[in-house]
XYZ file of C-alpha atoms in Angstrom:
381
model
C 28.113 -30.892 58.778
C 26.072 -33.077 56.465
C 26.774 -32.662 52.800
C 23.712 -31.357 50.954
C 23.212 -32.723 47.465
C 21.646 -30.439 44.899
C 19.940 -33.351 43.157
C 18.935 -31.814 39.830
C 16.169 -34.349 39.223
C 14.836 -33.830 42.702
C 14.304 -30.122 42.112
C 13.221 -30.301 38.467
C 9.709 -29.294 39.489
C 11.062 -25.855 40.382
C 12.219 -25.233 36.832
C 9.055 -26.664 35.292
C 6.755 -24.594 37.513
C 8.817 -21.459 36.933
C 8.635 -21.913 33.150
C 4.852 -22.373 33.184
C 4.239 -19.407 35.479
C 6.707 -17.230 33.560
C 4.827 -17.972 30.345
C 1.566 -16.907 31.990
C 3.108 -13.711 33.328
C 4.854 -12.871 30.044
C 1.534 -12.858 28.201
C 0.980 -9.311 29.495
C 3.290 -6.762 27.874
C 3.028 -4.410 30.812
C 4.188 -7.068 33.240
C 7.069 -7.924 30.898
C 8.157 -4.295 31.002
C 7.916 -4.071 34.795
C 9.791 -7.309 35.358
C 12.416 -6.256 32.829
C 12.949 -2.936 34.607
C 13.226 -4.726 37.936
C 15.714 -7.256 36.570
C 17.876 -4.523 35.026
C 17.783 -2.577 38.292
C 18.948 -5.639 40.224
C 21.677 -6.362 37.672
C 22.951 -2.789 37.810
C 22.907 -2.833 41.600
C 24.962 -6.034 41.567
C 27.535 -4.458 39.263
C 28.014 -1.580 41.714
C 27.695 -3.274 45.104
C 29.254 -6.727 44.705
C 32.750 -5.647 43.537
C 32.989 -2.747 46.008
C 31.530 -4.693 48.912
C 33.650 -7.786 48.288
C 36.826 -5.702 48.058
C 35.924 -3.965 51.329
C 35.242 -7.337 52.961
C 38.641 -8.696 51.913
C 40.515 -5.630 53.167
C 38.598 -5.372 56.444
C 38.280 -9.048 57.354
C 41.390 -10.726 55.974
C 44.271 -8.219 55.796
C 46.445 -6.311 58.262
C 45.264 -2.958 56.905
C 45.723 -0.165 59.417
C 42.566 1.425 60.863
C 40.470 -1.277 59.242
C 38.230 -1.506 62.327
C 37.459 2.216 62.225
C 36.726 2.055 58.499
C 34.521 -1.006 59.001
C 32.643 0.806 61.783
C 31.968 3.783 59.504
C 30.729 1.496 56.758
C 28.641 -0.486 59.236
C 26.939 2.673 60.481
C 25.445 3.091 57.004
C 23.443 -0.105 57.587
C 21.198 1.913 59.909
C 20.527 4.687 57.390
C 17.117 4.329 55.675
C 17.171 3.958 51.919
C 15.121 7.113 51.370
C 17.774 9.090 53.265
C 20.424 7.676 50.908
C 18.300 8.894 48.013
C 17.765 12.310 49.605
C 21.495 12.695 50.260
C 22.498 12.020 46.657
C 19.583 14.078 45.332
C 20.723 16.996 47.518
C 24.057 17.014 45.750
C 23.470 15.902 42.193
C 19.708 16.019 41.638
C 17.612 18.718 40.009
C 18.157 21.198 42.878
C 21.445 19.732 44.088
C 24.269 22.045 45.067
C 26.676 20.533 42.528
C 24.071 20.726 39.772
C 23.385 24.403 40.457
C 27.028 25.323 41.005
C 28.365 23.700 37.843
C 25.373 24.432 35.637
C 25.919 21.399 33.426
C 22.528 19.786 33.759
C 21.223 17.190 36.173
C 23.790 14.524 36.970
C 21.528 12.116 38.813
C 18.178 11.236 37.283
C 16.147 8.348 35.951
C 17.139 4.705 35.844
C 20.873 5.167 36.362
C 20.264 7.264 39.472
C 18.213 4.422 40.962
C 20.948 1.922 40.086
C 23.667 4.064 41.634
C 21.835 4.754 44.895
C 20.733 1.142 45.349
C 24.270 -0.018 44.572
C 26.004 2.350 46.995
C 23.454 1.644 49.737
C 24.032 -2.112 49.297
C 27.829 -1.961 49.637
C 27.793 -2.232 53.471
C 25.494 -5.256 53.314
C 27.762 -7.027 50.841
C 30.815 -6.190 52.955
C 29.125 -7.550 56.087
C 27.888 -10.807 54.551
C 30.994 -11.568 52.489
C 33.277 -10.516 55.348
C 31.535 -12.980 57.651
C 32.040 -15.740 55.095
C 35.715 -14.837 54.661
C 36.323 -15.052 58.412
C 34.832 -18.555 58.508
C 37.319 -19.997 56.010
C 39.547 -22.553 57.745
C 43.036 -21.034 58.206
C 44.553 -24.527 58.011
C 43.599 -24.719 54.322
C 45.206 -21.365 53.570
C 48.386 -22.068 55.516
C 48.820 -25.355 53.700
C 48.267 -23.656 50.338
C 50.850 -20.982 51.223
C 53.517 -23.682 51.196
C 53.025 -24.028 47.443
C 51.907 -20.573 46.318
C 51.980 -16.835 46.884
C 49.475 -15.072 49.169
C 47.704 -13.611 46.150
C 47.305 -17.038 44.591
C 45.990 -18.467 47.862
C 43.460 -15.648 48.140
C 42.178 -16.253 44.618
C 42.318 -20.060 44.597
C 41.452 -20.953 48.198
C 39.957 -18.119 50.243
C 37.525 -16.670 47.720
C 36.249 -20.035 46.407
C 35.652 -21.157 49.991
C 33.560 -18.008 50.498
C 31.428 -18.350 47.379
C 28.396 -19.199 49.492
C 28.688 -15.868 51.301
C 29.019 -14.017 47.993
C 25.919 -15.816 46.735
C 24.019 -14.960 49.913
C 25.016 -11.307 49.537
C 23.880 -11.289 45.905
C 20.549 -12.868 46.857
C 20.007 -10.374 49.680
C 20.825 -7.408 47.431
C 18.458 -8.713 44.755
C 15.617 -9.185 47.229
C 15.993 -5.787 48.888
C 16.431 -3.954 45.587
C 13.457 -5.594 43.911
C 11.131 -5.044 46.877
C 11.915 -1.368 47.597
C 10.021 1.565 46.088
C 11.574 4.620 47.786
C 14.291 5.240 45.198
C 12.396 4.141 42.103
C 9.448 6.341 43.039
C 11.730 9.366 43.495
C 13.376 8.934 40.096
C 10.329 7.735 38.165
C 11.459 4.172 37.440
C 8.548 1.773 37.051
C 9.239 -1.549 38.747
C 7.142 -4.524 39.735
C 7.033 -3.569 43.430
C 6.024 0.023 42.772
C 3.324 -1.002 40.322
C 1.810 -3.366 42.873
C 1.708 -0.583 45.452
C 0.254 1.943 43.006
C -2.419 -0.376 41.647
C -3.418 -1.525 45.119
C -3.665 2.069 46.341
C -5.950 3.209 43.507
C -7.763 -0.109 43.058
C -7.728 -2.653 40.196
C -7.951 -1.172 36.711
C -8.862 -2.786 33.452
C -6.119 -2.488 30.840
C -6.628 -4.187 27.457
C -9.351 -6.363 28.914
C -7.193 -7.735 31.729
C -7.487 -6.938 35.424
C -4.277 -5.234 36.474
C -3.371 -5.227 40.145
C -2.085 -7.630 42.764
C -4.408 -10.508 41.696
C -3.235 -10.215 38.090
C 0.406 -10.239 39.164
C 0.145 -13.538 41.027
C 2.039 -15.602 38.395
C 4.964 -13.173 38.528
C 5.026 -13.293 42.316
C 5.078 -17.086 42.150
C 7.926 -17.056 39.621
C 9.904 -14.737 41.889
C 9.281 -16.982 44.885
C 10.421 -20.033 42.918
C 13.545 -18.181 41.778
C 14.366 -17.264 45.376
C 13.719 -20.844 46.459
C 16.054 -22.080 43.733
C 18.688 -19.630 44.910
C 18.354 -20.903 48.477
C 18.730 -24.500 47.309
C 21.872 -23.684 45.326
C 23.333 -21.689 48.227
C 22.762 -24.552 50.631
C 24.397 -26.954 48.200
C 27.573 -24.901 47.759
C 27.956 -23.935 51.415
C 27.494 -27.366 53.007
C 31.017 -28.492 52.201
C 31.191 -30.962 55.078
C 34.416 -29.446 56.437
C 34.864 -29.583 60.212
C 34.606 -26.219 62.004
C 37.751 -24.583 63.332
C 38.284 -22.731 66.602
C 41.220 -20.722 65.273
C 40.978 -17.107 64.225
C 41.238 -16.135 60.556
C 44.590 -15.938 58.825
C 45.510 -12.328 57.954
C 47.178 -11.526 54.652
C 50.013 -9.017 55.012
C 49.769 -6.151 52.547
C 53.412 -5.080 52.759
C 54.246 -2.548 50.071
C 50.620 -2.588 48.913
C 49.444 -1.094 52.214
C 49.471 2.586 51.053
C 47.509 1.706 47.925
C 44.986 -0.319 49.928
C 44.637 2.531 52.425
C 43.983 4.993 49.600
C 41.365 2.672 48.094
C 39.592 2.353 51.445
C 39.705 6.124 51.968
C 38.160 6.716 48.546
C 35.521 4.075 49.236
C 34.567 5.629 52.574
C 34.410 9.042 50.908
C 32.115 7.635 48.224
C 29.761 5.706 50.507
C 29.818 7.910 53.626
C 31.542 11.224 52.952
C 29.852 12.533 49.817
C 26.270 11.823 51.005
C 27.047 13.473 54.359
C 28.532 16.523 52.618
C 25.451 16.759 50.417
C 23.087 16.741 53.398
C 25.120 19.298 55.345
C 25.288 21.535 52.278
C 21.548 21.268 51.703
C 20.793 22.052 55.354
C 22.745 25.318 55.185
C 21.115 26.817 52.093
C 19.559 30.244 52.652
C 17.406 31.982 50.024
C 17.177 35.784 50.270
C 14.859 38.076 48.344
C 16.721 41.030 46.791
C 15.963 43.677 44.204
C 17.633 41.502 41.603
C 15.557 38.482 42.599
C 16.135 35.502 44.829
C 19.726 34.829 45.839
C 20.898 31.495 47.192
C 23.692 31.392 49.767
C 25.084 28.933 52.269
C 25.089 29.523 56.022
C 27.338 27.540 58.354
C 25.257 28.684 61.320
C 22.028 27.360 59.823
C 23.651 24.081 58.809
C 25.054 23.478 62.296
C 21.763 24.470 63.905
C 19.672 22.124 61.770
C 22.055 19.174 61.806
C 23.065 19.545 65.453
C 19.517 20.055 66.671
C 17.996 17.196 64.679
C 18.577 14.472 67.336
C 16.714 16.478 69.987
C 14.039 17.821 67.645
C 13.154 14.345 66.426
C 13.844 12.516 69.690
C 10.359 11.046 69.823
C 10.623 9.671 66.299
C 14.072 8.249 67.043
C 12.735 6.629 70.202
C 9.869 4.950 68.395
C 12.198 3.838 65.616
C 14.585 2.215 68.082
C 11.744 0.543 69.984
C 10.024 -0.806 66.868
C 13.347 -1.927 65.401
C 14.314 -3.738 68.600
C 10.939 -5.478 68.849
C 10.993 -6.449 65.170
C 14.541 -7.796 65.472
C 13.605 -9.814 68.558
C 10.595 -11.371 66.855
C 12.578 -12.045 63.662
C 15.450 -13.731 65.510
C 13.073 -15.824 67.616
C 10.954 -16.939 64.652
C 14.000 -17.423 62.422
C 15.699 -19.618 65.015
C 12.655 -21.870 65.245
C 12.342 -22.114 61.463
C 16.067 -22.815 61.091
C 15.825 -25.612 63.653
C 12.893 -27.176 61.806
C 14.765 -26.890 58.489
C 17.697 -28.910 59.871
C 15.719 -32.124 59.447
C 14.626 -33.813 56.238
C 10.924 -34.003 55.549
C 7.862 -31.895 54.953
C 8.907 -29.431 57.661
C 12.015 -28.368 55.737
C 10.048 -27.918 52.525
C 7.423 -25.805 54.288
C 10.096 -23.626 55.884
C 11.846 -23.057 52.564
C 8.530 -22.220 50.904
C 7.654 -19.692 53.618
C 11.104 -18.093 53.470
C 11.067 -17.886 49.667
C 7.575 -16.374 49.664
C 8.570 -13.822 52.291
C 11.704 -12.802 50.425
C 9.956 -12.655 47.052
C 7.018 -10.530 48.185
C 7.635 -6.821 47.517
C 7.630 -4.526 50.521
C 4.261 -2.900 49.650
C 2.590 -6.324 49.560
C 3.921 -7.252 52.998
C 2.805 -3.899 54.393
C -0.680 -4.236 52.919
C -1.021 -7.786 54.266
C -0.024 -6.641 57.751
C -2.553 -3.786 57.582
C -5.233 -6.223 56.441
C -4.436 -8.654 59.278
C -4.562 -5.890 61.876
C-alpha cells in the first residue's frame, strides 16, 4: 500500500476556505445557535457511543470471551432498527407517558437535549462496534506476537493493537458525527433545534425574513460548505493515518485470553446488551400491553400480557407489506450504493483531478443533512 502524505501545505486551502466560510456563517446569530446545538449533540453522542462501542469491539473481535458471537449478533441486529424506533422505545419507558415515569412518579427522566444525546449515543454503539471491530481484526498478528515477547497482553493491547486501529476509531467517529448531525427524528421529538431540522422546517414552510436576512436553505449555504470542508478534512486525515504501508496478512487475528477477567468481561457485556437491546425492548413490550379502563373513579391504567403478545406477535404479519417494501427498497439502495461506491473508490485510487472530484462529492454527500438530500431527490424526480 502506498503511503499517503498529509502534506499540510498542500491542504492549506481547506483551512483557509473553512475560516472564510465560517466567518460568513457566524455573522447570523441564529445560525451560530443551530450549529452550536448540532456540535454539542455530536460531542455528547461521541462521549456515549465511542467508549461503549470500542469496548464492545475489543471484547467481541479480539478476546476469547464466551458467547461473544451471540452477543455480537444481538448488537448487530440493532443496526437494522430505525432511529425513530429507538426514540419511541426510550420514550415509552422514560418519557412523559413512559411506564417508569408513571410508576415512580418522580418526573420525566428523558426530555430535552440530554434525551437526544442519550438516544443518539446508544443507537450509535453498534455502528462504532462494527467499524472499530473491523479495524481491530485487520491489525497484523505478527506485530502483536512480537510485542508480547517484551510486554504483557494489556500493554500490547494499549501500545500496539489500539494505535494500529486508530483509523477505524476515526472512521467510526466521523460516521457517528455525520449521521447524528443529519438526522431529525430524535431532535424533533425532544424539541432540540439543530441545523438539519431547521433546514427541513424552513424549506417546508418557505423562506422567511428574519432581521433583514433570508433564512432558509440558500442562507445556510456557507454553513453547509464549512461542514463539507470539515468532512473532507476528516477524510484526508483518516487516509493519512490508515495508509501505513504495512503489507497485508493472511493470518487470522490474535485473540487475547481474558483468564480471571472473563467473569467481569461477561458481566460488562451482559449489562451492555441489556442497556442497548434489553431495556428498549422491555419498554416497547410494556407500552404495547397498556390497557386503559373507564371506571367510576376515573380512568385506570393496567397492563395486559395478552394484548402485548397479540400486538407484538401480530406485528410482522400486520405490517408485512411495509416490511416487504422496506426490504426491497433497502436492497436496491444498497446495491446502487455499493456499485457507485466501488466505481468512485477505484477512481480515487489514482492521483489527479479524479481523486479530488471523488473526495469533494463524498464530502458533500456526507455533509448534507438528510432533509436536504430528500428534498433534492424529490426535486430531481
